[in-house]
Amino acid sequence: MALNARIRTRDGWAVPHAVVTVTDMTGTQVLRADADDEGVVRDGTALAAGPYTVIVTAVGYAPVASTALVTASGRAEVGNVVLARQGGTELPPPGPWTIDPAHSTVGAVAQHLGITSVHGRFTEFGGRIEIAGAAEDIEKSRVEAVIRSASIDTGNGMRDGHLKSADFLDVEQYPEITYRSNGLTPAGTDRWTVHGELGMHGVVRPVDLDLSYLGTGADPWGGTRAAFRATAELRREDFAMNYNQVVQAGISAIGTTLKVTLDIQAVQGEVLPQTG
């Protein structure tokens, strides 16, 4: 196989409609190939050894160009190529944005028995993002979110019931989990650290989110959407959730650290459209 490449979005999804064009150092096109449904490009055209320019394009994404060296065997291993949404490096338009729960995910992972992971998510939540009005003031942007603690879902009813009890979330006494930002620090061209306070189980503590901006684009319902991914690590004991069961010396049934991942779509404006 002369050319081998995998085309992905920045959050790991395949780009099945991508096109890979290869030119030699004179700018002459020597190969053109389409990605399959898995975003994989394979082409058996033999290429002479030497350097080439590889250009990857896809509708709705910014093109990417790189240099590839074809070995004496005639192979060009391009590897993973990551495409960003067109205009992805541009900040979202200023003003209010509303989190769309139907197209967002709030998930958490905890270690179980020291060897596996238990994945859970909250199914009821909402929030608002306020994008500051000028690029130089982007650090003044704010986010507020509310999660219904009783909406925890790990795929096991008995476990969910225990998580809702006073041993953990105590949903009857503390029905909401809240997050309010109070600052933003740049961590790259499209990455920030969001500083804020998380309220959970009757405790409010500072929690930072590692935020990646995935781009902005139109949706089928006439709106404009922005996509973000954020991650954080929480210690249960910081929020007075100290329950555990030791199954062996030094090994607990449930890990003390939670890894939280937020995949967020926000719609421009203060009202969510009717969507499918």
PDB file of C-alpha atoms in Angstrom:
ATOM      1  CA  MET A   1       0.000   0.000   0.000  1.00  0.00           C
ATOM      2  CA  ALA A   2       1.707   3.212  -1.164  1.00  0.00           C
ATOM      3  CA  LEU A   3      -0.387   5.747   0.791  1.00  0.00           C
ATOM      4  CA  ASN A   4      -1.919   5.150   4.205  1.00  0.00           C
ATOM      5  CA  ALA A   5      -3.645   7.837   6.300  1.00  0.00           C
ATOM      6  CA  ARG A   6      -6.433   8.237   8.867  1.00  0.00           C
ATOM      7  CA  ILE A   7      -8.471  11.449   8.841  1.00  0.00           C
ATOM      8  CA  ARG A   8     -10.036  12.507  12.122  1.00  0.00           C
ATOM      9  CA  THR A   9     -11.735  15.489  13.724  1.00  0.00           C
ATOM     10  CA  ARG A  10     -10.085  17.059  16.743  1.00  0.00           C
ATOM     11  CA  ASP A  11     -12.332  15.049  19.052  1.00  0.00           C
ATOM     12  CA  GLY A  12     -11.534  11.738  17.351  1.00  0.00           C
ATOM     13  CA  TRP A  13     -14.375  11.224  14.862  1.00  0.00           C
ATOM     14  CA  ALA A  14     -13.722   9.918  11.350  1.00  0.00           C
ATOM     15  CA  VAL A  15     -14.077  12.338   8.410  1.00  0.00           C
ATOM     16  CA  PRO A  16     -15.444  10.033   5.687  1.00  0.00           C
ATOM     17  CA  HIS A  17     -15.665  12.673   2.945  1.00  0.00           C
ATOM     18  CA  ALA A  18     -12.052  13.840   3.171  1.00  0.00           C
ATOM     19  CA  VAL A  19      -9.862  14.012   0.073  1.00  0.00           C
ATOM     20  CA  VAL A  20      -6.093  13.517   0.102  1.00  0.00           C
ATOM     21  CA  THR A  21      -4.044  15.073  -2.669  1.00  0.00           C
ATOM     22  CA  VAL A  22      -0.320  14.382  -3.072  1.00  0.00           C
ATOM     23  CA  THR A  23       1.968  16.646  -5.104  1.00  0.00           C
ATOM     24  CA  ASP A  24       5.664  16.396  -5.848  1.00  0.00           C
ATOM     25  CA  MET A  25       8.120  19.199  -5.137  1.00  0.00           C
ATOM     26  CA  THR A  26       7.271  20.895  -8.455  1.00  0.00           C
ATOM     27  CA  GLY A  27       3.612  21.151  -7.400  1.00  0.00           C
ATOM     28  CA  THR A  28       2.449  18.493  -9.849  1.00  0.00           C
ATOM     29  CA  GLN A  29      -0.377  16.299  -8.574  1.00  0.00           C
ATOM     30  CA  VAL A  30       0.693  12.655  -8.482  1.00  0.00           C
ATOM     31  CA  LEU A  31      -2.111  11.083  -6.463  1.00  0.00           C
ATOM     32  CA  ARG A  32      -5.647  11.795  -5.304  1.00  0.00           C
ATOM     33  CA  ALA A  33      -7.600   9.510  -2.969  1.00  0.00           C
ATOM     34  CA  ASP A  34     -10.873   9.621  -1.006  1.00  0.00           C
ATOM     35  CA  ALA A  35     -11.331   8.531   2.598  1.00  0.00           C
ATOM     36  CA  ASP A  36     -13.638   5.581   3.242  1.00  0.00           C
ATOM     37  CA  ASP A  37     -16.510   5.538   5.753  1.00  0.00           C
ATOM     38  CA  GLU A  38     -13.985   5.125   8.593  1.00  0.00           C
ATOM     39  CA  GLY A  39     -11.922   8.124   7.493  1.00  0.00           C
ATOM     40  CA  VAL A  40      -9.153   5.831   6.243  1.00  0.00           C
ATOM     41  CA  VAL A  41      -7.274   6.512   3.023  1.00  0.00           C
ATOM     42  CA  ARG A  42      -5.458   3.658   1.290  1.00  0.00           C
ATOM     43  CA  ASP A  43      -4.071   3.861  -2.231  1.00  0.00           C
ATOM     44  CA  GLY A  44      -1.750   1.441  -3.991  1.00  0.00           C
ATOM     45  CA  THR A  45      -0.219   3.887  -6.463  1.00  0.00           C
ATOM     46  CA  ALA A  46       3.568   3.447  -6.429  1.00  0.00           C
ATOM     47  CA  LEU A  47       5.480   6.669  -5.830  1.00  0.00           C
ATOM     48  CA  ALA A  48       9.141   7.373  -6.452  1.00  0.00           C
ATOM     49  CA  ALA A  49      11.217   7.829  -3.342  1.00  0.00           C
ATOM     50  CA  GLY A  50      11.528  11.402  -2.116  1.00  0.00           C
ATOM     51  CA  PRO A  51       9.598  14.226  -0.434  1.00  0.00           C
ATOM     52  CA  TYR A  52       5.996  15.068  -1.295  1.00  0.00           C
ATOM     53  CA  THR A  53       3.347  17.515  -0.142  1.00  0.00           C
ATOM     54  CA  VAL A  54       0.175  15.955   1.248  1.00  0.00           C
ATOM     55  CA  ILE A  55      -2.941  18.150   1.297  1.00  0.00           C
ATOM     56  CA  VAL A  56      -6.094  16.986   3.103  1.00  0.00           C
ATOM     57  CA  THR A  57      -9.395  18.740   2.456  1.00  0.00           C
ATOM     58  CA  ALA A  58     -13.017  18.189   3.484  1.00  0.00           C
ATOM     59  CA  VAL A  59     -16.151  20.291   3.166  1.00  0.00           C
ATOM     60  CA  GLY A  60     -16.632  22.325   6.326  1.00  0.00           C
ATOM     61  CA  TYR A  61     -13.044  21.837   7.550  1.00  0.00           C
ATOM     62  CA  ALA A  62      -9.887  23.895   7.215  1.00  0.00           C
ATOM     63  CA  PRO A  63      -7.370  22.241   4.820  1.00  0.00           C
ATOM     64  CA  VAL A  64      -4.175  20.759   6.218  1.00  0.00           C
ATOM     65  CA  ALA A  65      -0.875  20.478   4.346  1.00  0.00           C
ATOM     66  CA  SER A  66       2.200  18.535   5.433  1.00  0.00           C
ATOM     67  CA  THR A  67       5.340  16.993   3.992  1.00  0.00           C
ATOM     68  CA  ALA A  68       5.653  13.236   3.622  1.00  0.00           C
ATOM     69  CA  LEU A  69       8.760  11.255   2.754  1.00  0.00           C
ATOM     70  CA  VAL A  70       8.261   8.260   0.485  1.00  0.00           C
ATOM     71  CA  THR A  71      10.783   5.519   1.215  1.00  0.00           C
ATOM     72  CA  ALA A  72      12.566   3.298  -1.296  1.00  0.00           C
ATOM     73  CA  SER A  73       9.704   0.797  -0.899  1.00  0.00           C
ATOM     74  CA  GLY A  74       7.328   3.368  -2.384  1.00  0.00           C
ATOM     75  CA  ARG A  75       5.325   3.725   0.854  1.00  0.00           C
ATOM     76  CA  ALA A  76       4.057   6.944   2.418  1.00  0.00           C
ATOM     77  CA  GLU A  77       2.796   6.509   5.968  1.00  0.00           C
ATOM     78  CA  VAL A  78       0.987   9.767   6.635  1.00  0.00           C
ATOM     79  CA  GLY A  79      -0.580   8.516   9.892  1.00  0.00           C
ATOM     80  CA  ASN A  80      -3.323  10.466  11.683  1.00  0.00           C
ATOM     81  CA  VAL A  81      -4.368  13.768  10.136  1.00  0.00           C
ATOM     82  CA  VAL A  82      -6.531  16.000  12.330  1.00  0.00           C
ATOM     83  CA  LEU A  83      -8.921  18.462  10.690  1.00  0.00           C
ATOM     84  CA  ALA A  84     -10.417  21.457  12.471  1.00  0.00           C
ATOM     85  CA  ARG A  85     -13.780  22.911  11.556  1.00  0.00           C
ATOM     86  CA  GLN A  86     -13.648  25.782   9.093  1.00  0.00           C
ATOM     87  CA  GLY A  87     -13.132  28.885  11.184  1.00  0.00           C
ATOM     88  CA  GLY A  88     -12.379  26.689  14.183  1.00  0.00           C
ATOM     89  CA  THR A  89      -9.584  28.967  15.358  1.00  0.00           C
ATOM     90  CA  GLU A  90     -11.935  31.936  15.324  1.00  0.00           C
ATOM     91  CA  LEU A  91     -13.707  32.642  18.567  1.00  0.00           C
ATOM     92  CA  PRO A  92     -17.491  32.217  18.763  1.00  0.00           C
ATOM     93  CA  PRO A  93     -19.499  35.396  18.176  1.00  0.00           C
ATOM     94  CA  PRO A  94     -19.977  37.380  21.400  1.00  0.00           C
ATOM     95  CA  GLY A  95     -23.146  37.269  23.434  1.00  0.00           C
ATOM     96  CA  PRO A  96     -25.228  34.588  25.147  1.00  0.00           C
ATOM     97  CA  TRP A  97     -25.045  30.909  24.206  1.00  0.00           C
ATOM     98  CA  THR A  98     -27.331  28.207  25.596  1.00  0.00           C
ATOM     99  CA  ILE A  99     -26.084  24.677  26.306  1.00  0.00           C
ATOM    100  CA  ASP A 100     -28.084  22.085  24.359  1.00  0.00           C
ATOM    101  CA  PRO A 101     -28.508  19.025  26.631  1.00  0.00           C
ATOM    102  CA  ALA A 102     -29.832  16.872  23.769  1.00  0.00           C
ATOM    103  CA  HIS A 103     -26.516  17.174  21.953  1.00  0.00           C
ATOM    104  CA  SER A 104     -24.159  17.377  24.937  1.00  0.00           C
ATOM    105  CA  THR A 105     -22.769  14.870  27.421  1.00  0.00           C
ATOM    106  CA  VAL A 106     -21.729  15.232  31.055  1.00  0.00           C
ATOM    107  CA  GLY A 107     -19.803  12.107  31.978  1.00  0.00           C
ATOM    108  CA  ALA A 108     -17.603  10.783  34.779  1.00  0.00           C
ATOM    109  CA  VAL A 109     -15.369   7.752  35.227  1.00  0.00           C
ATOM    110  CA  ALA A 110     -14.333   6.118  38.491  1.00  0.00           C
ATOM    111  CA  GLN A 111     -11.990   3.223  39.110  1.00  0.00           C
ATOM    112  CA  HIS A 112     -13.614   0.002  40.339  1.00  0.00           C
ATOM    113  CA  LEU A 113     -11.775  -2.629  42.360  1.00  0.00           C
ATOM    114  CA  GLY A 114      -8.475  -1.125  41.253  1.00  0.00           C
ATOM    115  CA  ILE A 115      -8.645  -2.813  37.841  1.00  0.00           C
ATOM    116  CA  THR A 116     -11.584  -1.517  35.792  1.00  0.00           C
ATOM    117  CA  SER A 117     -13.535   1.684  35.226  1.00  0.00           C
ATOM    118  CA  VAL A 118     -17.189   2.484  35.807  1.00  0.00           C
ATOM    119  CA  HIS A 119     -18.635   5.075  33.419  1.00  0.00           C
ATOM    120  CA  GLY A 120     -21.576   7.272  34.319  1.00  0.00           C
ATOM    121  CA  ARG A 121     -23.353  10.343  33.003  1.00  0.00           C
ATOM    122  CA  PHE A 122     -25.909  12.895  34.050  1.00  0.00           C
ATOM    123  CA  THR A 123     -28.905  13.081  31.740  1.00  0.00           C
ATOM    124  CA  GLU A 124     -30.537  16.309  32.986  1.00  0.00           C
ATOM    125  CA  PHE A 125     -28.583  19.545  32.931  1.00  0.00           C
ATOM    126  CA  GLY A 126     -28.505  22.993  31.405  1.00  0.00           C
ATOM    127  CA  GLY A 127     -26.467  26.129  31.350  1.00  0.00           C
ATOM    128  CA  ARG A 128     -25.470  29.370  29.742  1.00  0.00           C
ATOM    129  CA  ILE A 129     -22.221  30.683  28.292  1.00  0.00           C
ATOM    130  CA  GLU A 130     -21.547  34.395  27.895  1.00  0.00           C
ATOM    131  CA  ILE A 131     -18.834  35.119  25.324  1.00  0.00           C
ATOM    132  CA  ALA A 132     -17.123  38.454  25.935  1.00  0.00           C
ATOM    133  CA  GLY A 133     -17.540  41.108  23.277  1.00  0.00           C
ATOM    134  CA  ALA A 134     -13.963  41.524  22.020  1.00  0.00           C
ATOM    135  CA  ALA A 135     -11.068  39.131  21.381  1.00  0.00           C
ATOM    136  CA  GLU A 136      -8.867  40.938  23.881  1.00  0.00           C
ATOM    137  CA  ASP A 137     -11.599  40.561  26.512  1.00  0.00           C
ATOM    138  CA  ILE A 138     -12.262  36.844  25.910  1.00  0.00           C
ATOM    139  CA  GLU A 139     -10.947  36.075  29.396  1.00  0.00           C
ATOM    140  CA  LYS A 140     -14.013  37.888  30.744  1.00  0.00           C
ATOM    141  CA  SER A 141     -16.306  35.198  29.288  1.00  0.00           C
ATOM    142  CA  ARG A 142     -18.434  33.286  31.783  1.00  0.00           C
ATOM    143  CA  VAL A 143     -20.263  29.987  32.119  1.00  0.00           C
ATOM    144  CA  GLU A 144     -22.918  28.768  34.543  1.00  0.00           C
ATOM    145  CA  ALA A 145     -24.364  25.272  34.620  1.00  0.00           C
ATOM    146  CA  VAL A 146     -26.807  23.274  36.741  1.00  0.00           C
ATOM    147  CA  ILE A 147     -26.996  19.469  36.836  1.00  0.00           C
ATOM    148  CA  ARG A 148     -29.829  17.454  38.373  1.00  0.00           C
ATOM    149  CA  SER A 149     -27.956  15.080  40.669  1.00  0.00           C
ATOM    150  CA  ALA A 150     -30.744  12.469  40.555  1.00  0.00           C
ATOM    151  CA  SER A 151     -30.198  12.057  36.795  1.00  0.00           C
ATOM    152  CA  ILE A 152     -27.027   9.997  37.335  1.00  0.00           C
ATOM    153  CA  ASP A 153     -27.004   6.951  35.053  1.00  0.00           C
ATOM    154  CA  THR A 154     -24.322   4.248  35.126  1.00  0.00           C
ATOM    155  CA  GLY A 155     -26.389   1.567  33.414  1.00  0.00           C
ATOM    156  CA  ASN A 156     -27.066  -0.307  36.640  1.00  0.00           C
ATOM    157  CA  GLY A 157     -30.159   0.507  38.699  1.00  0.00           C
ATOM    158  CA  MET A 158     -28.815  -0.807  42.002  1.00  0.00           C
ATOM    159  CA  ARG A 159     -25.579   1.122  41.646  1.00  0.00           C
ATOM    160  CA  ASP A 160     -27.433   4.276  40.604  1.00  0.00           C
ATOM    161  CA  GLY A 161     -29.625   3.986  43.689  1.00  0.00           C
ATOM    162  CA  HIS A 162     -26.555   3.787  45.910  1.00  0.00           C
ATOM    163  CA  LEU A 163     -24.975   6.796  44.204  1.00  0.00           C
ATOM    164  CA  LYS A 164     -28.141   8.808  44.852  1.00  0.00           C
ATOM    165  CA  SER A 165     -28.134   7.889  48.542  1.00  0.00           C
ATOM    166  CA  ALA A 166     -26.582   9.778  51.445  1.00  0.00           C
ATOM    167  CA  ASP A 167     -23.379   7.762  50.957  1.00  0.00           C
ATOM    168  CA  PHE A 168     -22.672   9.766  47.813  1.00  0.00           C
ATOM    169  CA  LEU A 169     -24.758  12.478  46.114  1.00  0.00           C
ATOM    170  CA  ASP A 170     -27.605  12.538  48.648  1.00  0.00           C
ATOM    171  CA  VAL A 171     -29.962  13.773  45.938  1.00  0.00           C
ATOM    172  CA  GLU A 172     -32.917  14.429  48.246  1.00  0.00           C
ATOM    173  CA  GLN A 173     -30.967  16.936  50.325  1.00  0.00           C
ATOM    174  CA  TYR A 174     -28.772  18.248  47.465  1.00  0.00           C
ATOM    175  CA  PRO A 175     -30.808  18.000  44.248  1.00  0.00           C
ATOM    176  CA  GLU A 176     -28.498  20.200  42.177  1.00  0.00           C
ATOM    177  CA  ILE A 177     -24.832  20.309  41.212  1.00  0.00           C
ATOM    178  CA  THR A 178     -23.739  23.781  40.146  1.00  0.00           C
ATOM    179  CA  TYR A 179     -20.728  25.281  38.408  1.00  0.00           C
ATOM    180  CA  ARG A 180     -19.983  28.996  38.039  1.00  0.00           C
ATOM    181  CA  SER A 181     -16.825  30.263  36.407  1.00  0.00           C
ATOM    182  CA  ASN A 182     -14.906  33.265  37.700  1.00  0.00           C
ATOM    183  CA  GLY A 183     -11.989  33.475  35.300  1.00  0.00           C
ATOM    184  CA  LEU A 184     -10.340  32.200  32.133  1.00  0.00           C
ATOM    185  CA  THR A 185      -6.637  31.690  31.420  1.00  0.00           C
ATOM    186  CA  PRO A 186      -5.311  31.014  27.878  1.00  0.00           C
ATOM    187  CA  ALA A 187      -3.500  27.688  27.485  1.00  0.00           C
ATOM    188  CA  GLY A 188      -3.005  27.785  23.693  1.00  0.00           C
ATOM    189  CA  THR A 189      -4.615  29.142  20.527  1.00  0.00           C
ATOM    190  CA  ASP A 190      -7.830  27.218  21.157  1.00  0.00           C
ATOM    191  CA  ARG A 191      -7.407  26.008  24.728  1.00  0.00           C
ATOM    192  CA  TRP A 192      -8.154  27.648  28.058  1.00  0.00           C
ATOM    193  CA  THR A 193      -8.207  26.869  31.737  1.00  0.00           C
ATOM    194  CA  VAL A 194     -11.608  27.774  33.157  1.00  0.00           C
ATOM    195  CA  HIS A 195     -11.485  28.759  36.810  1.00  0.00           C
ATOM    196  CA  GLY A 196     -14.674  28.359  38.790  1.00  0.00           C
ATOM    197  CA  GLU A 197     -16.507  26.927  41.764  1.00  0.00           C
ATOM    198  CA  LEU A 198     -18.269  23.577  41.840  1.00  0.00           C
ATOM    199  CA  GLY A 199     -21.108  23.080  44.301  1.00  0.00           C
ATOM    200  CA  MET A 200     -21.879  19.430  45.059  1.00  0.00           C
ATOM    201  CA  HIS A 201     -23.152  17.515  48.086  1.00  0.00           C
ATOM    202  CA  GLY A 202     -23.418  20.738  50.072  1.00  0.00           C
ATOM    203  CA  VAL A 203     -19.776  21.690  49.492  1.00  0.00           C
ATOM    204  CA  VAL A 204     -18.454  24.459  47.237  1.00  0.00           C
ATOM    205  CA  ARG A 205     -14.837  24.202  46.085  1.00  0.00           C
ATOM    206  CA  PRO A 206     -12.645  25.741  43.373  1.00  0.00           C
ATOM    207  CA  VAL A 207     -12.426  23.483  40.312  1.00  0.00           C
ATOM    208  CA  ASP A 208     -10.522  24.210  37.107  1.00  0.00           C
ATOM    209  CA  LEU A 209     -11.638  22.867  33.731  1.00  0.00           C
ATOM    210  CA  ASP A 210      -9.222  22.158  30.871  1.00  0.00           C
ATOM    211  CA  LEU A 211     -11.222  23.529  27.939  1.00  0.00           C
ATOM    212  CA  SER A 212     -10.762  22.887  24.209  1.00  0.00           C
ATOM    213  CA  TYR A 213     -12.703  24.882  21.626  1.00  0.00           C
ATOM    214  CA  LEU A 214     -13.745  22.649  18.693  1.00  0.00           C
ATOM    215  CA  GLY A 215     -15.226  25.268  16.374  1.00  0.00           C
ATOM    216  CA  THR A 216     -18.429  26.999  15.333  1.00  0.00           C
ATOM    217  CA  GLY A 217     -20.837  26.219  12.524  1.00  0.00           C
ATOM    218  CA  ALA A 218     -24.414  26.415  11.280  1.00  0.00           C
ATOM    219  CA  ASP A 219     -26.945  23.752  12.262  1.00  0.00           C
ATOM    220  CA  PRO A 220     -29.895  22.338  10.254  1.00  0.00           C
ATOM    221  CA  TRP A 221     -32.394  24.349  12.299  1.00  0.00           C
ATOM    222  CA  GLY A 222     -31.176  27.797  11.315  1.00  0.00           C
ATOM    223  CA  GLY A 223     -28.992  28.365  14.350  1.00  0.00           C
ATOM    224  CA  THR A 224     -25.293  28.693  15.054  1.00  0.00           C
ATOM    225  CA  ARG A 225     -23.529  26.210  17.315  1.00  0.00           C
ATOM    226  CA  ALA A 226     -20.213  26.160  19.116  1.00  0.00           C
ATOM    227  CA  ALA A 227     -18.589  22.973  20.396  1.00  0.00           C
ATOM    228  CA  PHE A 228     -16.349  22.558  23.427  1.00  0.00           C
ATOM    229  CA  ARG A 229     -14.716  19.713  25.325  1.00  0.00           C
ATOM    230  CA  ALA A 230     -13.671  20.125  28.949  1.00  0.00           C
ATOM    231  CA  THR A 231     -12.063  17.762  31.427  1.00  0.00           C
ATOM    232  CA  ALA A 232     -11.367  17.828  35.158  1.00  0.00           C
ATOM    233  CA  GLU A 233     -10.397  15.528  37.994  1.00  0.00           C
ATOM    234  CA  LEU A 234     -12.294  15.578  41.286  1.00  0.00           C
ATOM    235  CA  ARG A 235     -11.538  13.970  44.621  1.00  0.00           C
ATOM    236  CA  ARG A 236     -14.668  12.612  46.292  1.00  0.00           C
ATOM    237  CA  GLU A 237     -13.385  13.450  49.746  1.00  0.00           C
ATOM    238  CA  ASP A 238     -13.178  17.135  48.775  1.00  0.00           C
ATOM    239  CA  PHE A 239     -16.983  17.047  48.552  1.00  0.00           C
ATOM    240  CA  ALA A 240     -17.584  15.047  51.726  1.00  0.00           C
ATOM    241  CA  MET A 241     -18.297  11.785  49.893  1.00  0.00           C
ATOM    242  CA  ASN A 242     -16.070   9.498  51.910  1.00  0.00           C
ATOM    243  CA  TYR A 243     -17.934   6.197  51.607  1.00  0.00           C
ATOM    244  CA  ASN A 244     -15.832   3.237  50.575  1.00  0.00           C
ATOM    245  CA  GLN A 245     -15.434  -0.458  51.063  1.00  0.00           C
ATOM    246  CA  VAL A 246     -12.006  -2.039  51.253  1.00  0.00           C
ATOM    247  CA  VAL A 247     -12.004  -5.359  49.391  1.00  0.00           C
ATOM    248  CA  GLN A 248      -8.295  -6.101  49.879  1.00  0.00           C
ATOM    249  CA  ALA A 249      -5.403  -4.486  51.677  1.00  0.00           C
ATOM    250  CA  GLY A 250      -4.843  -1.167  49.945  1.00  0.00           C
ATOM    251  CA  ILE A 251      -7.575  -1.728  47.350  1.00  0.00           C
ATOM    252  CA  SER A 252     -10.947   0.010  47.600  1.00  0.00           C
ATOM    253  CA  ALA A 253     -14.137  -0.932  45.818  1.00  0.00           C
ATOM    254  CA  ILE A 254     -14.472   2.576  44.386  1.00  0.00           C
ATOM    255  CA  GLY A 255     -11.635   4.915  43.519  1.00  0.00           C
ATOM    256  CA  THR A 256     -11.313   8.247  45.295  1.00  0.00           C
ATOM    257  CA  THR A 257     -10.778  10.216  42.064  1.00  0.00           C
ATOM    258  CA  LEU A 258     -13.370  10.992  39.386  1.00  0.00           C
ATOM    259  CA  LYS A 259     -12.388  11.904  35.845  1.00  0.00           C
ATOM    260  CA  VAL A 260     -15.002  14.220  34.385  1.00  0.00           C
ATOM    261  CA  THR A 261     -15.488  14.848  30.659  1.00  0.00           C
ATOM    262  CA  LEU A 262     -17.892  17.425  29.219  1.00  0.00           C
ATOM    263  CA  ASP A 263     -18.765  17.355  25.509  1.00  0.00           C
ATOM    264  CA  ILE A 264     -20.804  20.491  25.006  1.00  0.00           C
ATOM    265  CA  GLN A 265     -22.779  21.987  22.149  1.00  0.00           C
ATOM    266  CA  ALA A 266     -24.048  25.498  22.758  1.00  0.00           C
ATOM    267  CA  VAL A 267     -26.546  27.356  20.572  1.00  0.00           C
ATOM    268  CA  GLN A 268     -26.165  31.081  19.978  1.00  0.00           C
ATOM    269  CA  GLY A 269     -28.888  32.977  21.797  1.00  0.00           C
ATOM    270  CA  GLU A 270     -30.961  32.512  24.914  1.00  0.00           C
ATOM    271  CA  VAL A 271     -33.507  30.031  23.517  1.00  0.00           C
ATOM    272  CA  LEU A 272     -32.938  26.506  22.255  1.00  0.00           C
ATOM    273  CA  PRO A 273     -34.457  25.680  18.844  1.00  0.00           C
ATOM    274  CA  GLN A 274     -36.724  22.705  18.203  1.00  0.00           C
ATOM    275  CA  THR A 275     -34.307  19.993  17.085  1.00  0.00           C
ATOM    276  CA  GLY A 276     -34.169  16.341  16.274  1.00  0.00           C
TER     277      GLY A 276
END
